[in-house]
Every structure is written in structure tokens, then in C-alpha cells.
Amino acid sequence: MQPSERTAYERYRPWRRWVEIGFFAAVLVVNAVGNTVTTWIDLNRSEPGRVPMWEPAVWEGSSALLWTVIIPLVAVLTWRWPTHWDNWRRRLPLHLVASVAVSLVHVSGMVGLRVLAYRWQGADYDFGPWPRELGYEYLKDVRTYLGFVVIIEVYRLLLRRLQGEASFLAAPDDGPPVEAVDRPDRFLVRKLGREFLVAANDIEWLQASGNYVNLRVRGHDYPLRSTIAGIEARLDPARFLRIHRSYIANLDHLASIEPLDTGDARVHLKDGTALPCSRRYRGELRDRLGES
């Protein structure tokens, strides 16, 4: 089997984590430095030297440090409950509640850091009346939170377009469908403005990934918006078998089963890929291979 040519997404994937970390780190650092300088200038405009530089640096730095903790949590939240154009109204209450929690964590954490920093400088930090200041900080935090949600979701959308996002074929407006809609023979893949069809039988294996299922086809992954159970019900049971809570394998691509001491197994495919097989599905897999 000849190795397939690496796509732009596959070339980007080894650098993906570092690009993501670098992007958000750059945003936080640039924002903190810029706000520190402008705040210091504004406070000293009428009376030069009234406020030392370290104070606005502590204010903005403490905020940035808390966001470095919060952003990964926002990423997990959006991965578990993704927001799309067709469900944003249903997701809006979730994000409003999450924004309140984020603001409480952000404000309490940065105030604690500021108190410690001021004590280190031999001074006292006064946050002001909590009800008033919390409301003021929330108005800023909710915009920042929603901004990060939009950035994360748009970034993931671009990745799916770069990778190639699969979808079920829709039923025609007029007349009967060419193939069964409840058990499709093909999937539509959209990739960088192009569309092409992927035969269901060409899928080597499937892996659950949040609210998506990645279809593995000739060395490439195409995310399909579905649950693993939902797509399992629409695949040919004579050809596809659930081998793990997160994996479905095409039996035509199986090469061998490696039993493990834990009672689970490792499934080896013809292209050298190894997939986990839990003990719950191992017996049925052995029986199916025995039938073939």
C-alpha cells in the first residue's frame, strides 16, 4: 500500500498545539503590556509620577495570568458543547451561565494575586466595593469570554474545512432518494470549497471525538457531526462493528487481534494501525471473524 500524500492539515497537525498556545499567549501578553502602558499614562497625565509603573503592571498581569487558566477550560467547554450557527440560541443560556462562573473565578483570582503583589511591595490593595466592582468586571469579562468562544469555534471550523468535513447526504426535495437515507452508501465531504463523495465501504475505522466522529479514509480523517452510537445505527452491520466505546472498525480492513492481559485486546489493521478493543466487544469481534 503506497503512503498517501500528506495534506496541508496533516503538515500543520504536529505544530497545532504550539500554534494554539502561542496565539493565545501572544494575545494575552500584547493586551497586558498595551493596557499597562496606556493605564499608566492616563493615571499620570495630570500628575506625573503619581502612580508607579508596577501597579498597572500588577493589575493587567494578574488578569492575564487568570485567563491562561480559564482559556483551556473554555476550550474544553466548547469541545463538549460546541456552538454552531444552527444551535447558538440553545447554547446561549449555557454560555451566559458559564460567563458568570468565569468572571467570578477571574475576579477572585486576580484580586488574590494583587493582594499578594502589593504586600510584597509593602502596600495594601483595595479592590473597592465588591458588588459594584464585580458588576463592572463582569461587563468586561463577558465580552472577553464570548470573544474567546467565537475565536475557538471559528478556528475549529477552519480546521474542519482544511481537514475536510463529512456530512450525510440529504434527501432530495422532489422524488425518492437514490440511496437509502437511513443507511447511506456514501458521505459528502466538503474541503476548501470542493465537494466529493466518500463510499461508506472505504471507511477503515471511525473514532468518537466530542460531538463529532472522525471517519478514517485512505489515511485521512474527516469529521462528521454525529455521535458514535448515531452513526453506528446507520452503518452496515455486516461490515462495521463496534470494538470500543469510541471506535468502530471495518471488518474488511482487520488483519489480526492481539489479546491483552487485562482482558481487552488490540486490533491491528492491514495498514499497520492499532486500535483498542475493550473486553465488552472482544467476544463479538472474535465470533464475527470466525464467521468470516
PDB file of C-alpha atoms in Angstrom:
ATOM      1  CA  MET A   1       0.000   0.000   0.000  1.00  0.00           C
ATOM      2  CA  GLN A   2       1.543   3.297  -1.115  1.00  0.00           C
ATOM      3  CA  PRO A   3       1.560   6.044   1.523  1.00  0.00           C
ATOM      4  CA  SER A   4      -0.863   8.839   0.670  1.00  0.00           C
ATOM      5  CA  GLU A   5       0.399  12.364   0.099  1.00  0.00           C
ATOM      6  CA  ARG A   6       0.311  14.487   3.238  1.00  0.00           C
ATOM      7  CA  THR A   7      -2.349  17.169   3.197  1.00  0.00           C
ATOM      8  CA  ALA A   8      -1.916  20.734   4.461  1.00  0.00           C
ATOM      9  CA  TYR A   9      -3.807  19.759   7.608  1.00  0.00           C
ATOM     10  CA  GLU A  10      -1.520  16.795   8.266  1.00  0.00           C
ATOM     11  CA  ARG A  11       1.554  19.002   7.816  1.00  0.00           C
ATOM     12  CA  TYR A  12       0.071  21.515  10.237  1.00  0.00           C
ATOM     13  CA  ARG A  13      -1.004  18.954  12.860  1.00  0.00           C
ATOM     14  CA  PRO A  14       2.441  18.471  14.539  1.00  0.00           C
ATOM     15  CA  TRP A  15       2.623  22.233  15.057  1.00  0.00           C
ATOM     16  CA  ARG A  16      -1.020  22.677  16.026  1.00  0.00           C
ATOM     17  CA  ARG A  17      -0.626  22.664  19.809  1.00  0.00           C
ATOM     18  CA  TRP A  18       2.285  25.105  19.739  1.00  0.00           C
ATOM     19  CA  VAL A  19       0.465  27.446  17.356  1.00  0.00           C
ATOM     20  CA  GLU A  20      -2.613  27.452  19.590  1.00  0.00           C
ATOM     21  CA  ILE A  21      -0.608  28.081  22.755  1.00  0.00           C
ATOM     22  CA  GLY A  22       1.498  30.721  21.029  1.00  0.00           C
ATOM     23  CA  PHE A  23      -1.535  32.544  19.662  1.00  0.00           C
ATOM     24  CA  PHE A  24      -3.337  32.889  22.988  1.00  0.00           C
ATOM     25  CA  ALA A  25      -0.092  33.671  24.825  1.00  0.00           C
ATOM     26  CA  ALA A  26       0.663  36.438  22.327  1.00  0.00           C
ATOM     27  CA  VAL A  27      -2.872  37.848  22.659  1.00  0.00           C
ATOM     28  CA  LEU A  28      -2.653  37.921  26.467  1.00  0.00           C
ATOM     29  CA  VAL A  29       0.875  39.363  26.584  1.00  0.00           C
ATOM     30  CA  VAL A  30       0.227  42.071  23.979  1.00  0.00           C
ATOM     31  CA  ASN A  31      -3.056  43.012  25.643  1.00  0.00           C
ATOM     32  CA  ALA A  32      -1.484  43.122  29.122  1.00  0.00           C
ATOM     33  CA  VAL A  33       1.505  45.186  28.011  1.00  0.00           C
ATOM     34  CA  GLY A  34      -0.625  47.581  25.980  1.00  0.00           C
ATOM     35  CA  ASN A  35      -3.142  48.090  28.803  1.00  0.00           C
ATOM     36  CA  THR A  36      -0.346  48.537  31.340  1.00  0.00           C
ATOM     37  CA  VAL A  37       1.304  51.319  29.346  1.00  0.00           C
ATOM     38  CA  THR A  38      -1.921  53.152  28.449  1.00  0.00           C
ATOM     39  CA  THR A  39      -3.285  52.892  32.011  1.00  0.00           C
ATOM     40  CA  TRP A  40      -0.023  54.210  33.460  1.00  0.00           C
ATOM     41  CA  ILE A  41      -0.018  57.129  31.011  1.00  0.00           C
ATOM     42  CA  ASP A  42      -3.652  58.012  31.767  1.00  0.00           C
ATOM     43  CA  LEU A  43      -3.146  57.890  35.557  1.00  0.00           C
ATOM     44  CA  ASN A  44      -0.052  60.077  35.404  1.00  0.00           C
ATOM     45  CA  ARG A  45      -1.270  62.515  32.785  1.00  0.00           C
ATOM     46  CA  SER A  46      -2.320  65.219  35.270  1.00  0.00           C
ATOM     47  CA  GLU A  47       0.239  64.422  37.951  1.00  0.00           C
ATOM     48  CA  PRO A  48       3.409  62.748  36.618  1.00  0.00           C
ATOM     49  CA  GLY A  49       4.864  60.101  38.925  1.00  0.00           C
ATOM     50  CA  ARG A  50       1.686  59.727  40.995  1.00  0.00           C
ATOM     51  CA  VAL A  51       1.290  56.003  40.167  1.00  0.00           C
ATOM     52  CA  PRO A  52       4.390  53.790  39.722  1.00  0.00           C
ATOM     53  CA  MET A  53       4.535  51.512  36.689  1.00  0.00           C
ATOM     54  CA  TRP A  54       4.455  48.335  38.776  1.00  0.00           C
ATOM     55  CA  GLU A  55       0.849  48.932  39.895  1.00  0.00           C
ATOM     56  CA  PRO A  56      -0.854  48.813  36.460  1.00  0.00           C
ATOM     57  CA  ALA A  57       1.577  46.016  35.562  1.00  0.00           C
ATOM     58  CA  VAL A  58       0.238  44.014  38.539  1.00  0.00           C
ATOM     59  CA  TRP A  59      -3.361  44.786  37.603  1.00  0.00           C
ATOM     60  CA  GLU A  60      -3.015  43.674  33.998  1.00  0.00           C
ATOM     61  CA  GLY A  61      -0.567  40.834  34.710  1.00  0.00           C
ATOM     62  CA  SER A  62      -2.836  39.254  37.323  1.00  0.00           C
ATOM     63  CA  SER A  63      -5.740  39.369  34.889  1.00  0.00           C
ATOM     64  CA  ALA A  64      -3.672  37.779  32.109  1.00  0.00           C
ATOM     65  CA  LEU A  65      -2.442  35.002  34.418  1.00  0.00           C
ATOM     66  CA  LEU A  66      -6.008  34.068  35.339  1.00  0.00           C
ATOM     67  CA  TRP A  67      -7.022  33.968  31.691  1.00  0.00           C
ATOM     68  CA  THR A  68      -4.215  31.486  30.992  1.00  0.00           C
ATOM     69  CA  VAL A  69      -6.027  29.141  33.378  1.00  0.00           C
ATOM     70  CA  ILE A  70      -9.530  29.946  32.135  1.00  0.00           C
ATOM     71  CA  ILE A  71      -8.952  29.657  28.365  1.00  0.00           C
ATOM     72  CA  PRO A  72      -8.218  25.878  28.436  1.00  0.00           C
ATOM     73  CA  LEU A  73     -11.426  25.402  30.446  1.00  0.00           C
ATOM     74  CA  VAL A  74     -13.358  27.392  27.839  1.00  0.00           C
ATOM     75  CA  ALA A  75     -11.818  25.181  25.142  1.00  0.00           C
ATOM     76  CA  VAL A  76     -12.996  22.053  26.978  1.00  0.00           C
ATOM     77  CA  LEU A  77     -16.479  23.521  27.403  1.00  0.00           C
ATOM     78  CA  THR A  78     -16.783  24.343  23.707  1.00  0.00           C
ATOM     79  CA  TRP A  79     -15.419  20.914  22.784  1.00  0.00           C
ATOM     80  CA  ARG A  80     -18.044  19.200  24.938  1.00  0.00           C
ATOM     81  CA  TRP A  81     -20.888  21.512  23.887  1.00  0.00           C
ATOM     82  CA  PRO A  82     -19.899  23.021  20.520  1.00  0.00           C
ATOM     83  CA  THR A  83     -21.716  26.078  19.242  1.00  0.00           C
ATOM     84  CA  HIS A  84     -22.756  26.311  15.591  1.00  0.00           C
ATOM     85  CA  TRP A  85     -24.891  28.659  13.566  1.00  0.00           C
ATOM     86  CA  ASP A  86     -27.862  26.296  13.881  1.00  0.00           C
ATOM     87  CA  ASN A  87     -27.706  25.850  17.676  1.00  0.00           C
ATOM     88  CA  TRP A  88     -26.354  29.128  19.070  1.00  0.00           C
ATOM     89  CA  ARG A  89     -29.739  30.074  20.521  1.00  0.00           C
ATOM     90  CA  ARG A  90     -29.835  26.827  22.525  1.00  0.00           C
ATOM     91  CA  ARG A  91     -26.246  27.316  23.631  1.00  0.00           C
ATOM     92  CA  LEU A  92     -26.693  30.952  24.676  1.00  0.00           C
ATOM     93  CA  PRO A  93     -28.058  30.169  28.198  1.00  0.00           C
ATOM     94  CA  LEU A  94     -25.118  27.797  28.759  1.00  0.00           C
ATOM     95  CA  HIS A  95     -22.608  30.471  27.790  1.00  0.00           C
ATOM     96  CA  LEU A  96     -24.303  33.123  29.917  1.00  0.00           C
ATOM     97  CA  VAL A  97     -24.083  30.865  32.983  1.00  0.00           C
ATOM     98  CA  ALA A  98     -20.502  29.949  32.100  1.00  0.00           C
ATOM     99  CA  SER A  99     -19.593  33.625  31.696  1.00  0.00           C
ATOM    100  CA  VAL A 100     -20.770  34.341  35.252  1.00  0.00           C
ATOM    101  CA  ALA A 101     -18.673  31.462  36.618  1.00  0.00           C
ATOM    102  CA  VAL A 102     -15.681  32.578  34.541  1.00  0.00           C
ATOM    103  CA  SER A 103     -15.987  36.141  35.824  1.00  0.00           C
ATOM    104  CA  LEU A 104     -16.177  35.018  39.462  1.00  0.00           C
ATOM    105  CA  VAL A 105     -13.061  32.863  39.026  1.00  0.00           C
ATOM    106  CA  HIS A 106     -11.260  35.601  37.125  1.00  0.00           C
ATOM    107  CA  VAL A 107     -12.035  38.394  39.590  1.00  0.00           C
ATOM    108  CA  SER A 108     -11.428  36.434  42.797  1.00  0.00           C
ATOM    109  CA  GLY A 109      -8.185  35.004  41.440  1.00  0.00           C
ATOM    110  CA  MET A 110      -6.745  38.259  40.168  1.00  0.00           C
ATOM    111  CA  VAL A 111      -7.689  40.098  43.377  1.00  0.00           C
ATOM    112  CA  GLY A 112      -5.853  37.442  45.373  1.00  0.00           C
ATOM    113  CA  LEU A 113      -2.763  37.824  43.197  1.00  0.00           C
ATOM    114  CA  ARG A 114      -2.896  41.600  43.516  1.00  0.00           C
ATOM    115  CA  VAL A 115      -3.126  41.417  47.306  1.00  0.00           C
ATOM    116  CA  LEU A 116      -0.013  39.225  47.389  1.00  0.00           C
ATOM    117  CA  ALA A 117       1.864  41.509  44.974  1.00  0.00           C
ATOM    118  CA  TYR A 118       1.005  44.633  46.954  1.00  0.00           C
ATOM    119  CA  ARG A 119       2.084  43.003  50.203  1.00  0.00           C
ATOM    120  CA  TRP A 120       5.378  42.114  48.569  1.00  0.00           C
ATOM    121  CA  GLN A 121       5.787  45.827  47.798  1.00  0.00           C
ATOM    122  CA  GLY A 122       4.805  46.779  51.354  1.00  0.00           C
ATOM    123  CA  ALA A 123       1.456  48.229  50.331  1.00  0.00           C
ATOM    124  CA  ASP A 124      -2.245  47.364  50.627  1.00  0.00           C
ATOM    125  CA  TYR A 125      -4.534  46.641  47.688  1.00  0.00           C
ATOM    126  CA  ASP A 126      -8.099  47.989  47.758  1.00  0.00           C
ATOM    127  CA  PHE A 127     -10.425  46.416  45.187  1.00  0.00           C
ATOM    128  CA  GLY A 128     -13.326  48.642  46.183  1.00  0.00           C
ATOM    129  CA  PRO A 129     -16.961  47.731  46.956  1.00  0.00           C
ATOM    130  CA  TRP A 130     -17.379  44.147  45.734  1.00  0.00           C
ATOM    131  CA  PRO A 131     -20.965  44.348  44.355  1.00  0.00           C
ATOM    132  CA  ARG A 132     -20.175  47.408  42.244  1.00  0.00           C
ATOM    133  CA  GLU A 133     -16.750  46.203  41.115  1.00  0.00           C
ATOM    134  CA  LEU A 134     -17.998  42.689  40.323  1.00  0.00           C
ATOM    135  CA  GLY A 135     -20.648  44.142  38.029  1.00  0.00           C
ATOM    136  CA  TYR A 136     -18.065  46.345  36.347  1.00  0.00           C
ATOM    137  CA  GLU A 137     -15.627  43.443  35.876  1.00  0.00           C
ATOM    138  CA  TYR A 138     -18.390  41.145  34.596  1.00  0.00           C
ATOM    139  CA  LEU A 139     -19.242  43.567  31.793  1.00  0.00           C
ATOM    140  CA  LYS A 140     -15.626  43.297  30.642  1.00  0.00           C
ATOM    141  CA  ASP A 141     -15.300  39.558  31.309  1.00  0.00           C
ATOM    142  CA  VAL A 142     -18.441  38.535  29.416  1.00  0.00           C
ATOM    143  CA  ARG A 143     -17.151  40.265  26.291  1.00  0.00           C
ATOM    144  CA  THR A 144     -13.752  38.624  26.667  1.00  0.00           C
ATOM    145  CA  TYR A 145     -15.329  35.212  27.304  1.00  0.00           C
ATOM    146  CA  LEU A 146     -17.637  35.420  24.280  1.00  0.00           C
ATOM    147  CA  GLY A 147     -14.737  36.685  22.195  1.00  0.00           C
ATOM    148  CA  PHE A 148     -12.657  33.628  23.067  1.00  0.00           C
ATOM    149  CA  VAL A 149     -15.626  31.325  22.362  1.00  0.00           C
ATOM    150  CA  VAL A 150     -16.029  32.852  18.905  1.00  0.00           C
ATOM    151  CA  ILE A 151     -12.290  32.598  18.198  1.00  0.00           C
ATOM    152  CA  ILE A 152     -12.184  28.937  19.265  1.00  0.00           C
ATOM    153  CA  GLU A 153     -15.287  27.948  17.281  1.00  0.00           C
ATOM    154  CA  VAL A 154     -14.189  29.789  14.119  1.00  0.00           C
ATOM    155  CA  TYR A 155     -10.724  28.236  14.408  1.00  0.00           C
ATOM    156  CA  ARG A 156     -12.224  24.746  14.716  1.00  0.00           C
ATOM    157  CA  LEU A 157     -14.475  25.429  11.748  1.00  0.00           C
ATOM    158  CA  LEU A 158     -11.459  26.422   9.662  1.00  0.00           C
ATOM    159  CA  LEU A 159      -9.641  23.271  10.777  1.00  0.00           C
ATOM    160  CA  ARG A 160     -12.596  21.141   9.731  1.00  0.00           C
ATOM    161  CA  ARG A 161     -12.705  22.861   6.355  1.00  0.00           C
ATOM    162  CA  LEU A 162      -8.954  22.333   5.957  1.00  0.00           C
ATOM    163  CA  GLN A 163      -9.243  18.729   7.074  1.00  0.00           C
ATOM    164  CA  GLY A 164     -12.433  18.013   5.154  1.00  0.00           C
ATOM    165  CA  GLU A 165     -15.763  17.843   6.993  1.00  0.00           C
ATOM    166  CA  ALA A 166     -18.115  14.964   6.178  1.00  0.00           C
ATOM    167  CA  SER A 167     -21.893  15.015   6.265  1.00  0.00           C
ATOM    168  CA  PHE A 168     -24.776  12.712   5.446  1.00  0.00           C
ATOM    169  CA  LEU A 169     -26.348  13.077   2.026  1.00  0.00           C
ATOM    170  CA  ALA A 170     -29.589  14.993   2.311  1.00  0.00           C
ATOM    171  CA  ALA A 171     -32.823  13.634   0.881  1.00  0.00           C
ATOM    172  CA  PRO A 172     -33.835  15.278  -2.422  1.00  0.00           C
ATOM    173  CA  ASP A 173     -36.583  17.892  -2.423  1.00  0.00           C
ATOM    174  CA  ASP A 174     -38.528  16.003  -5.095  1.00  0.00           C
ATOM    175  CA  GLY A 175     -38.718  12.299  -5.795  1.00  0.00           C
ATOM    176  CA  PRO A 176     -37.279   9.304  -3.925  1.00  0.00           C
ATOM    177  CA  PRO A 177     -33.621   9.317  -2.824  1.00  0.00           C
ATOM    178  CA  VAL A 178     -31.118   7.482  -4.982  1.00  0.00           C
ATOM    179  CA  GLU A 179     -29.891   5.524  -1.963  1.00  0.00           C
ATOM    180  CA  ALA A 180     -31.241   4.774   1.484  1.00  0.00           C
ATOM    181  CA  VAL A 181     -31.014   7.828   3.719  1.00  0.00           C
ATOM    182  CA  ASP A 182     -31.115   5.808   6.949  1.00  0.00           C
ATOM    183  CA  ARG A 183     -28.169   3.643   5.816  1.00  0.00           C
ATOM    184  CA  PRO A 184     -26.085   5.723   3.396  1.00  0.00           C
ATOM    185  CA  ASP A 185     -23.684   4.183   0.899  1.00  0.00           C
ATOM    186  CA  ARG A 186     -21.761   7.454   0.566  1.00  0.00           C
ATOM    187  CA  PHE A 187     -20.890  10.567   2.554  1.00  0.00           C
ATOM    188  CA  LEU A 188     -20.415  14.097   1.266  1.00  0.00           C
ATOM    189  CA  VAL A 189     -17.066  15.714   2.141  1.00  0.00           C
ATOM    190  CA  ARG A 190     -16.516  19.472   1.902  1.00  0.00           C
ATOM    191  CA  LYS A 191     -12.909  20.558   1.821  1.00  0.00           C
ATOM    192  CA  LEU A 192     -11.586  24.034   0.967  1.00  0.00           C
ATOM    193  CA  GLY A 193     -14.503  24.887  -1.296  1.00  0.00           C
ATOM    194  CA  ARG A 194     -14.546  21.475  -3.006  1.00  0.00           C
ATOM    195  CA  GLU A 195     -17.053  18.664  -2.550  1.00  0.00           C
ATOM    196  CA  PHE A 196     -16.565  14.973  -3.180  1.00  0.00           C
ATOM    197  CA  LEU A 197     -18.187  11.711  -2.178  1.00  0.00           C
ATOM    198  CA  VAL A 198     -16.695   9.030   0.046  1.00  0.00           C
ATOM    199  CA  ALA A 199     -18.036   5.493  -0.152  1.00  0.00           C
ATOM    200  CA  ALA A 200     -19.061   4.045   3.198  1.00  0.00           C
ATOM    201  CA  ASN A 201     -17.179   0.843   2.390  1.00  0.00           C
ATOM    202  CA  ASP A 202     -13.948   2.862   2.033  1.00  0.00           C
ATOM    203  CA  ILE A 203     -14.103   3.913   5.695  1.00  0.00           C
ATOM    204  CA  GLU A 204     -11.414   1.949   7.525  1.00  0.00           C
ATOM    205  CA  TRP A 205     -12.431   2.915  11.056  1.00  0.00           C
ATOM    206  CA  LEU A 206     -14.316   5.566  12.987  1.00  0.00           C
ATOM    207  CA  GLN A 207     -13.389   7.354  16.216  1.00  0.00           C
ATOM    208  CA  ALA A 208     -15.597   9.441  18.506  1.00  0.00           C
ATOM    209  CA  SER A 209     -14.268  12.956  19.133  1.00  0.00           C
ATOM    210  CA  GLY A 210     -16.580  15.097  21.226  1.00  0.00           C
ATOM    211  CA  ASN A 211     -19.723  15.832  19.202  1.00  0.00           C
ATOM    212  CA  TYR A 212     -18.005  14.550  16.068  1.00  0.00           C
ATOM    213  CA  VAL A 213     -16.961  11.192  14.709  1.00  0.00           C
ATOM    214  CA  ASN A 214     -13.785  11.055  12.625  1.00  0.00           C
ATOM    215  CA  LEU A 215     -14.071   8.893   9.518  1.00  0.00           C
ATOM    216  CA  ARG A 216     -10.722   7.353   8.572  1.00  0.00           C
ATOM    217  CA  VAL A 217     -10.495   7.019   4.795  1.00  0.00           C
ATOM    218  CA  ARG A 218      -7.256   6.156   2.986  1.00  0.00           C
ATOM    219  CA  GLY A 219      -5.091   7.739   5.649  1.00  0.00           C
ATOM    220  CA  HIS A 220      -7.209  10.889   6.085  1.00  0.00           C
ATOM    221  CA  ASP A 221      -9.653  11.833   8.838  1.00  0.00           C
ATOM    222  CA  TYR A 222     -12.961  13.520   8.032  1.00  0.00           C
ATOM    223  CA  PRO A 223     -15.056  14.743  10.994  1.00  0.00           C
ATOM    224  CA  LEU A 224     -18.778  14.038  10.822  1.00  0.00           C
ATOM    225  CA  ARG A 225     -21.154  15.810  13.194  1.00  0.00           C
ATOM    226  CA  SER A 226     -22.731  12.820  14.923  1.00  0.00           C
ATOM    227  CA  THR A 227     -22.434  10.609  17.970  1.00  0.00           C
ATOM    228  CA  ILE A 228     -20.708   7.252  17.719  1.00  0.00           C
ATOM    229  CA  ALA A 229     -23.991   5.498  18.558  1.00  0.00           C
ATOM    230  CA  GLY A 230     -25.880   7.559  15.983  1.00  0.00           C
ATOM    231  CA  ILE A 231     -23.585   6.669  13.110  1.00  0.00           C
ATOM    232  CA  GLU A 232     -23.279   3.043  14.234  1.00  0.00           C
ATOM    233  CA  ALA A 233     -27.010   2.635  13.665  1.00  0.00           C
ATOM    234  CA  ARG A 234     -26.600   3.892  10.071  1.00  0.00           C
ATOM    235  CA  LEU A 235     -23.678   1.690   9.046  1.00  0.00           C
ATOM    236  CA  ASP A 236     -23.916  -1.766   7.501  1.00  0.00           C
ATOM    237  CA  PRO A 237     -23.699  -4.186  10.478  1.00  0.00           C
ATOM    238  CA  ALA A 238     -22.343  -6.902   8.195  1.00  0.00           C
ATOM    239  CA  ARG A 239     -19.266  -4.787   7.514  1.00  0.00           C
ATOM    240  CA  PHE A 240     -18.803  -2.469  10.530  1.00  0.00           C
ATOM    241  CA  LEU A 241     -18.504  -3.494  14.171  1.00  0.00           C
ATOM    242  CA  ARG A 242     -18.203  -1.533  17.404  1.00  0.00           C
ATOM    243  CA  ILE A 243     -14.971  -2.583  19.125  1.00  0.00           C
ATOM    244  CA  HIS A 244     -14.720   0.115  21.789  1.00  0.00           C
ATOM    245  CA  ARG A 245     -16.909   2.849  23.229  1.00  0.00           C
ATOM    246  CA  SER A 246     -15.031   5.276  20.969  1.00  0.00           C
ATOM    247  CA  TYR A 247     -14.182   3.099  17.945  1.00  0.00           C
ATOM    248  CA  ILE A 248     -15.926   1.265  15.113  1.00  0.00           C
ATOM    249  CA  ALA A 249     -13.878  -0.851  12.711  1.00  0.00           C
ATOM    250  CA  ASN A 250     -14.454  -2.004   9.153  1.00  0.00           C
ATOM    251  CA  LEU A 251     -14.056  -5.788   9.322  1.00  0.00           C
ATOM    252  CA  ASP A 252     -12.642  -5.893   5.784  1.00  0.00           C
ATOM    253  CA  HIS A 253      -9.591  -3.943   6.988  1.00  0.00           C
ATOM    254  CA  LEU A 254      -8.807  -6.086  10.037  1.00  0.00           C
ATOM    255  CA  ALA A 255      -5.565  -8.085   9.997  1.00  0.00           C
ATOM    256  CA  SER A 256      -5.293  -9.595  13.496  1.00  0.00           C
ATOM    257  CA  ILE A 257      -6.401  -9.387  17.126  1.00  0.00           C
ATOM    258  CA  GLU A 258      -3.820  -9.186  19.901  1.00  0.00           C
ATOM    259  CA  PRO A 259      -5.182 -10.322  23.307  1.00  0.00           C
ATOM    260  CA  LEU A 260      -4.014  -8.312  26.340  1.00  0.00           C
ATOM    261  CA  ASP A 261      -3.537  -9.440  29.929  1.00  0.00           C
ATOM    262  CA  THR A 262      -6.269  -7.057  31.080  1.00  0.00           C
ATOM    263  CA  GLY A 263      -8.902  -8.943  29.110  1.00  0.00           C
ATOM    264  CA  ASP A 264      -9.031  -6.232  26.463  1.00  0.00           C
ATOM    265  CA  ALA A 265      -7.427  -6.578  23.048  1.00  0.00           C
ATOM    266  CA  ARG A 266      -5.579  -4.609  20.411  1.00  0.00           C
ATOM    267  CA  VAL A 267      -6.928  -4.748  16.860  1.00  0.00           C
ATOM    268  CA  HIS A 268      -4.362  -4.486  14.071  1.00  0.00           C
ATOM    269  CA  LEU A 269      -5.476  -3.254  10.656  1.00  0.00           C
ATOM    270  CA  LYS A 270      -3.920  -4.074   7.293  1.00  0.00           C
ATOM    271  CA  ASP A 271      -2.279  -0.639   7.076  1.00  0.00           C
ATOM    272  CA  GLY A 272      -0.498  -1.158  10.413  1.00  0.00           C
ATOM    273  CA  THR A 273      -2.887   0.891  12.540  1.00  0.00           C
ATOM    274  CA  ALA A 274      -3.632  -0.490  16.010  1.00  0.00           C
ATOM    275  CA  LEU A 275      -6.999   0.228  17.638  1.00  0.00           C
ATOM    276  CA  PRO A 276      -8.167  -0.566  21.182  1.00  0.00           C
ATOM    277  CA  CYS A 277     -10.785  -3.247  21.661  1.00  0.00           C
ATOM    278  CA  SER A 278     -12.488  -3.443  25.055  1.00  0.00           C
ATOM    279  CA  ARG A 279     -13.445  -6.759  26.615  1.00  0.00           C
ATOM    280  CA  ARG A 280     -17.111  -5.820  26.228  1.00  0.00           C
ATOM    281  CA  TYR A 281     -16.821  -6.121  22.425  1.00  0.00           C
ATOM    282  CA  ARG A 282     -13.979  -8.632  22.148  1.00  0.00           C
ATOM    283  CA  GLY A 283     -16.203 -11.729  22.161  1.00  0.00           C
ATOM    284  CA  GLU A 284     -18.476 -10.473  19.394  1.00  0.00           C
ATOM    285  CA  LEU A 285     -15.456  -9.462  17.319  1.00  0.00           C
ATOM    286  CA  ARG A 286     -13.957 -12.939  17.680  1.00  0.00           C
ATOM    287  CA  ASP A 287     -17.247 -14.526  16.681  1.00  0.00           C
ATOM    288  CA  ARG A 288     -17.636 -12.290  13.644  1.00  0.00           C
ATOM    289  CA  LEU A 289     -14.139 -13.017  12.416  1.00  0.00           C
ATOM    290  CA  GLY A 290     -14.770 -16.692  12.983  1.00  0.00           C
ATOM    291  CA  GLU A 291     -17.851 -16.476  10.795  1.00  0.00           C
ATOM    292  CA  SER A 292     -15.805 -14.921   8.013  1.00  0.00           C
TER     293      SER A 292
END
